[in-house]
mmCIF file of C-alpha atoms in Angstrom:
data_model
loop_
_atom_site.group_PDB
_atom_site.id
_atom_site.type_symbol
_atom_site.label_atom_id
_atom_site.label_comp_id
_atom_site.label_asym_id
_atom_site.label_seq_id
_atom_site.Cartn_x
_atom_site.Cartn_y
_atom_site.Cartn_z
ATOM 1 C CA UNK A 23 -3.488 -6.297 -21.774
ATOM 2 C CA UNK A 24 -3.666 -3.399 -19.160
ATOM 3 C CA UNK A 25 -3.719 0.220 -20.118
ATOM 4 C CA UNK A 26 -4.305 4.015 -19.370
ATOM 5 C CA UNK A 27 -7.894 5.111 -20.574
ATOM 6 C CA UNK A 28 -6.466 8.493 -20.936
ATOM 7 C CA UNK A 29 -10.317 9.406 -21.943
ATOM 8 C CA UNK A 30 -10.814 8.908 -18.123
ATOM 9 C CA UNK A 31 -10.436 11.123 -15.629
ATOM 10 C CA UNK A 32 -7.894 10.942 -12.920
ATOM 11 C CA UNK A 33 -8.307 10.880 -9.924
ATOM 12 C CA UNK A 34 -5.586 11.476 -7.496
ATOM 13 C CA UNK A 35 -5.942 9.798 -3.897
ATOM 14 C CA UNK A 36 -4.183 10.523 -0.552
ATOM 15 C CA UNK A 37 -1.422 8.314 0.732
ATOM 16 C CA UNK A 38 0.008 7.940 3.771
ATOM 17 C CA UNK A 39 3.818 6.486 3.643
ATOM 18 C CA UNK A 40 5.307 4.509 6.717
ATOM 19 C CA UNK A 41 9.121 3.221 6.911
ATOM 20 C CA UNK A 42 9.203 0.537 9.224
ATOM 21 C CA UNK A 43 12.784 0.674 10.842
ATOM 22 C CA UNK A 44 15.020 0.466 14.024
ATOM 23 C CA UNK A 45 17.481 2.579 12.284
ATOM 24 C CA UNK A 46 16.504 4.841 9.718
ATOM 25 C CA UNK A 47 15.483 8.290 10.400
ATOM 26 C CA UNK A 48 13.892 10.787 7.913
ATOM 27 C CA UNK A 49 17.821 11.816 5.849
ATOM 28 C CA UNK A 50 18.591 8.376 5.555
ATOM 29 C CA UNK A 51 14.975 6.907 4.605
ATOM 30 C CA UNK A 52 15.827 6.514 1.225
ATOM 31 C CA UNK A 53 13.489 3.496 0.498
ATOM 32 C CA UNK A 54 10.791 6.500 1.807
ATOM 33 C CA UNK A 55 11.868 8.996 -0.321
ATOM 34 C CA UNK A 56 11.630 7.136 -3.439
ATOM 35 C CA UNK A 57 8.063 6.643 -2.702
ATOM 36 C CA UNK A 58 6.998 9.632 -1.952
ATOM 37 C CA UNK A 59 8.389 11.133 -4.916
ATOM 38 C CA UNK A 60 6.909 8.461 -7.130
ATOM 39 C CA UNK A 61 3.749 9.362 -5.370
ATOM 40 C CA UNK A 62 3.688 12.480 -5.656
ATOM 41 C CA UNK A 63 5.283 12.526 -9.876
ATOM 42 C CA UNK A 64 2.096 10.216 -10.615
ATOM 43 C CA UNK A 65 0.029 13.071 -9.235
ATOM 44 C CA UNK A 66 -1.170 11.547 -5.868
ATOM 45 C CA UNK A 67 -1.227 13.362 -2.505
ATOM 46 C CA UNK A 68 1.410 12.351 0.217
ATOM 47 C CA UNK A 69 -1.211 12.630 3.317
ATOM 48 C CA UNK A 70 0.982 11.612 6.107
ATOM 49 C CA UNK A 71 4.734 10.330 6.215
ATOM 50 C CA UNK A 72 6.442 8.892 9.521
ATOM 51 C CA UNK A 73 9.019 6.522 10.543
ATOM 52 C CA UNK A 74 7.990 3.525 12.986
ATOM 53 C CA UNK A 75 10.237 0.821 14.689
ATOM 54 C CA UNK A 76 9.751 -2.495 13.837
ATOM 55 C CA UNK A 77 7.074 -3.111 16.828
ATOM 56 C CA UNK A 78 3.969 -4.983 16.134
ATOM 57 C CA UNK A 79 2.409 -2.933 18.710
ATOM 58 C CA UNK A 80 3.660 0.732 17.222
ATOM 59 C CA UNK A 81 2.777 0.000 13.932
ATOM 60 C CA UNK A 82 -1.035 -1.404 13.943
ATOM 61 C CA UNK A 83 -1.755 1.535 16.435
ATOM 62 C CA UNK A 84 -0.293 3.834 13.297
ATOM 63 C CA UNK A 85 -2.170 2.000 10.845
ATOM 64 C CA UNK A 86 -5.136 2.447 12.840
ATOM 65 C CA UNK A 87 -4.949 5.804 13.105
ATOM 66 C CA UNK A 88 -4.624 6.375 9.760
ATOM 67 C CA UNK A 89 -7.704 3.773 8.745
ATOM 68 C CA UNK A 90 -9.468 6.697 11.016
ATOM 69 C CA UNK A 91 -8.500 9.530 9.255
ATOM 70 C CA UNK A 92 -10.914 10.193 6.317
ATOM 71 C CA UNK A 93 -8.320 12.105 4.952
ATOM 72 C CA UNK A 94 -6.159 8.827 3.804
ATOM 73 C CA UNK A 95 -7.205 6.720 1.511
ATOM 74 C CA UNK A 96 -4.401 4.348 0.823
ATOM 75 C CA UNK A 97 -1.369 3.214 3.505
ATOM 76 C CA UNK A 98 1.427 2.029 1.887
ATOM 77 C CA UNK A 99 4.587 0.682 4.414
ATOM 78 C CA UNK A 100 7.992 0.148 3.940
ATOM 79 C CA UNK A 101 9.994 -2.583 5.648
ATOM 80 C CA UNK A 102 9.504 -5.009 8.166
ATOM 81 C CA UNK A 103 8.443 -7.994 5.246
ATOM 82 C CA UNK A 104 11.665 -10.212 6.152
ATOM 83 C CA UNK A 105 11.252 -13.361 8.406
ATOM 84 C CA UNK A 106 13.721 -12.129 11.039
ATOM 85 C CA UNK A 107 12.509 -11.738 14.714
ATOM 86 C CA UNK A 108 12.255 -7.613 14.307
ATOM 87 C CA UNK A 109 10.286 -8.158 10.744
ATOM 88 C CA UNK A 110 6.556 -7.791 12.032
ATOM 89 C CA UNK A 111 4.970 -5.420 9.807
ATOM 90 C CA UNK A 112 2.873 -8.603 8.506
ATOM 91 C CA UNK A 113 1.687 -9.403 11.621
ATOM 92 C CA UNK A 114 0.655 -5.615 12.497
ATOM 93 C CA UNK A 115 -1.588 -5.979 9.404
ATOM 94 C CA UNK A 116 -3.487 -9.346 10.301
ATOM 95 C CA UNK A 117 -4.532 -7.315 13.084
ATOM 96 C CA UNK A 118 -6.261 -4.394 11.583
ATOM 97 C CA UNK A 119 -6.894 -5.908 8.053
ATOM 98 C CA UNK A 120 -10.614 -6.970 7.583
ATOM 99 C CA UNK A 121 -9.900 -8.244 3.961
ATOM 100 C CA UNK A 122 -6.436 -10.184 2.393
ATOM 101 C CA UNK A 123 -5.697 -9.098 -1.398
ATOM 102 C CA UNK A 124 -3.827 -11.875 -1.531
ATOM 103 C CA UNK A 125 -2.914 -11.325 -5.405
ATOM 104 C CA UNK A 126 -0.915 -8.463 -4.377
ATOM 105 C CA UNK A 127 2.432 -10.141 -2.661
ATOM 106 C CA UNK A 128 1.838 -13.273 -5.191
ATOM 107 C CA UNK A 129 2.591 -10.661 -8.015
ATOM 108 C CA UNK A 130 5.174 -8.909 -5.870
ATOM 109 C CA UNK A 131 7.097 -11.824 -5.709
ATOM 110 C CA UNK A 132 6.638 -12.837 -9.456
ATOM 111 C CA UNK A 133 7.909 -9.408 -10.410
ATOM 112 C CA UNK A 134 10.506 -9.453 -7.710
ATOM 113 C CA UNK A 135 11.797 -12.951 -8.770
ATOM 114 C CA UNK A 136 12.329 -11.502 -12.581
ATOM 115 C CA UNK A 137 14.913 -9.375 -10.703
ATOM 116 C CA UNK A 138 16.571 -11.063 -8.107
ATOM 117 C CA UNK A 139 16.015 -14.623 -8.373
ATOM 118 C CA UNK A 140 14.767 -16.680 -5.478
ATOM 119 C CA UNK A 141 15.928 -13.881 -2.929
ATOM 120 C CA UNK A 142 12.481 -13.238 -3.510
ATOM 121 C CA UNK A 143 11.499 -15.791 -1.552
ATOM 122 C CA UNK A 144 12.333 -14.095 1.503
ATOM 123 C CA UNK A 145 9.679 -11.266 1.082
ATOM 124 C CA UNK A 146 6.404 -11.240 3.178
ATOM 125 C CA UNK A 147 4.597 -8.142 1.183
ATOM 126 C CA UNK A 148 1.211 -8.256 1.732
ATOM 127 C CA UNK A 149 -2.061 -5.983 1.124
ATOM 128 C CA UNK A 150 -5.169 -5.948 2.393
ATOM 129 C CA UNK A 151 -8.433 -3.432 2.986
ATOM 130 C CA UNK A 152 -9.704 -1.903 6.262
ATOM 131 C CA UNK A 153 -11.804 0.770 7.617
ATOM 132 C CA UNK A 154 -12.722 1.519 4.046
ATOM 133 C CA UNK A 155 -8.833 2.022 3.492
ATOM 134 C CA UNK A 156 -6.175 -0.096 0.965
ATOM 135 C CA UNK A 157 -2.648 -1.251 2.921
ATOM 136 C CA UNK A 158 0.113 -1.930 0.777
ATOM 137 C CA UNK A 159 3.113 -3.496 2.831
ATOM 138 C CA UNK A 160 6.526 -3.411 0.563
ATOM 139 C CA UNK A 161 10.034 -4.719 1.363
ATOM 140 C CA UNK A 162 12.245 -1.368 2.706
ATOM 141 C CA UNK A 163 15.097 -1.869 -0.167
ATOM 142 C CA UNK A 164 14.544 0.737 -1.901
ATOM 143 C CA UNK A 165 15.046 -1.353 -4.911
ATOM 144 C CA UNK A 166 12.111 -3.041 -3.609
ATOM 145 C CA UNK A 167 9.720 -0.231 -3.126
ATOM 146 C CA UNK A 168 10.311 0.712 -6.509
ATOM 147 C CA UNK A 169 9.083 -2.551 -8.547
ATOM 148 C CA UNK A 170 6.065 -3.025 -6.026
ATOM 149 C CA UNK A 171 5.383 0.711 -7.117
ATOM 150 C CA UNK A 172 6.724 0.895 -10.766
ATOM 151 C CA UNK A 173 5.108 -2.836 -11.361
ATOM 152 C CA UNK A 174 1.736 -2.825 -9.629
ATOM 153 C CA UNK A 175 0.754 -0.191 -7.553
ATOM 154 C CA UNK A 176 1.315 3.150 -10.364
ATOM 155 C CA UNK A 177 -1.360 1.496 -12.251
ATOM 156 C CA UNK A 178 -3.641 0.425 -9.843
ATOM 157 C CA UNK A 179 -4.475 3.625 -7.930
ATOM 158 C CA UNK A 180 -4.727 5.379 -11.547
ATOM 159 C CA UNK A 181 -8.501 5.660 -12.113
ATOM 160 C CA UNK A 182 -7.887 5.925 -15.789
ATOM 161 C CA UNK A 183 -6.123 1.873 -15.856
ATOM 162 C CA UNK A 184 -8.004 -0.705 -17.411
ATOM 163 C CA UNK A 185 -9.249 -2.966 -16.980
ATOM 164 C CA UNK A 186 -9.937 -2.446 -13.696
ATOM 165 C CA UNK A 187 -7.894 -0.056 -10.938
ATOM 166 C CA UNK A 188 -8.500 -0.280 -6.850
ATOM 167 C CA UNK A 189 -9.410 3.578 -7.540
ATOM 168 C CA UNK A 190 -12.996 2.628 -8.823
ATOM 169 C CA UNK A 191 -13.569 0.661 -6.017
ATOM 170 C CA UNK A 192 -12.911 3.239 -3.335
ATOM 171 C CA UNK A 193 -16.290 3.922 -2.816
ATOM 172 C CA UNK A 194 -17.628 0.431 -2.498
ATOM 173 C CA UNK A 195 -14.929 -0.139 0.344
ATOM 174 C CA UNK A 196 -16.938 0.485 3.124
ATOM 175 C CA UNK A 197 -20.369 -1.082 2.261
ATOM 176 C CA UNK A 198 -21.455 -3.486 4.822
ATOM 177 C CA UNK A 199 -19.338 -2.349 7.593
ATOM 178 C CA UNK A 200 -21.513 -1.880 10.679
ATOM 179 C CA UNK A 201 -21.928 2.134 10.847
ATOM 180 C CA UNK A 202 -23.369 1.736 6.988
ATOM 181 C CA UNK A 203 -25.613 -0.683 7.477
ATOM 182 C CA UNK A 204 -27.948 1.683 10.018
ATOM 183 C CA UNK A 205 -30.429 4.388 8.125
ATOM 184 C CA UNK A 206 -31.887 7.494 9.568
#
């Protein structure tokens, strides 16, 4: 079974949070706000926070951005995971992503269905790596934001969680990605 190594360092990483919505703007983002502070009580960095509508276009050109910036290391979204026409934060991800973690919305929706039942069902989460960078995308309930972070994602970006964590990986994200692959 999984634990915290608390003979481990941790090591706290830098998050960027994005709320994908037509309607909710930063007072009523609760489903925001209850990440961040989870974030930020398991001793993480909130790098960047912003609110995006639900356009395919917006949103990859965010999540590029933030691939970019060496000064995020995970992106974790909010919203957009339903299979209405606005829900397209999926789709914004198959364009940037260069690898699936495909376990991730499996066990969302395992956890999920524990909870509500076969609602669950209706949930497109999905994760992936790019740029060197992880992408978490959660369902914007806030309910839902807090089992994806509560049930999977505390542990895995704690260095310390055994036996494995996505935080020992981080520096193994970018090997053979074109600009490593060159040497002086």
């Amino acid at each position: 079974m999984s634990k915290i190594d608390m003979n481990r360092p941790f090591l706290p990483v830098r998050i960027a949070v994005m709320t994908v919505s037509d309607s909710r703007i930063l007072e009523t983002d609760t489903s925001g706000a209850a990440l961040v502070a989870r974030i930020e009580a398991a001793g993480h960095t909130v790098a960047a926070r912003t609110i995006i509508s639900d356009d395919a276009d917006l949103i990859a050109a965010q999540l590029s951005a933030w691939i970019a910036d060496p000064l995020v290391d995970v992106i974790i979204t909010n919203g957009g995971t339903g299979v209405t026409g606005r829900d397209v934060t999926p789709e914004a991800f198959e364009r940037v992503m260069e690898k699936r973690i495909e376990g991730f919305g499996e066990l969302f929706r395992m956890l999920s269905y524990q909870k509500i039942g076969t609602s669950t069902i209706q949930s497109r989460a999905v994760a992936g790596v790019a740029g060197g960078t992880y992408l978490f995308a959660l369902p914007g309930s806030t309910g839902a934001v807090k089992d994806g972070w509560d049930d999977i994602l505390v542990f895995q970006l704690d260095s310390r969680h055994r036996p494995c964590n996505f935080v020992e990986l981080m520096p193994r994200l970018r090997e053979g990605l074109k600009e490593n692959t060159h040497h002086d």
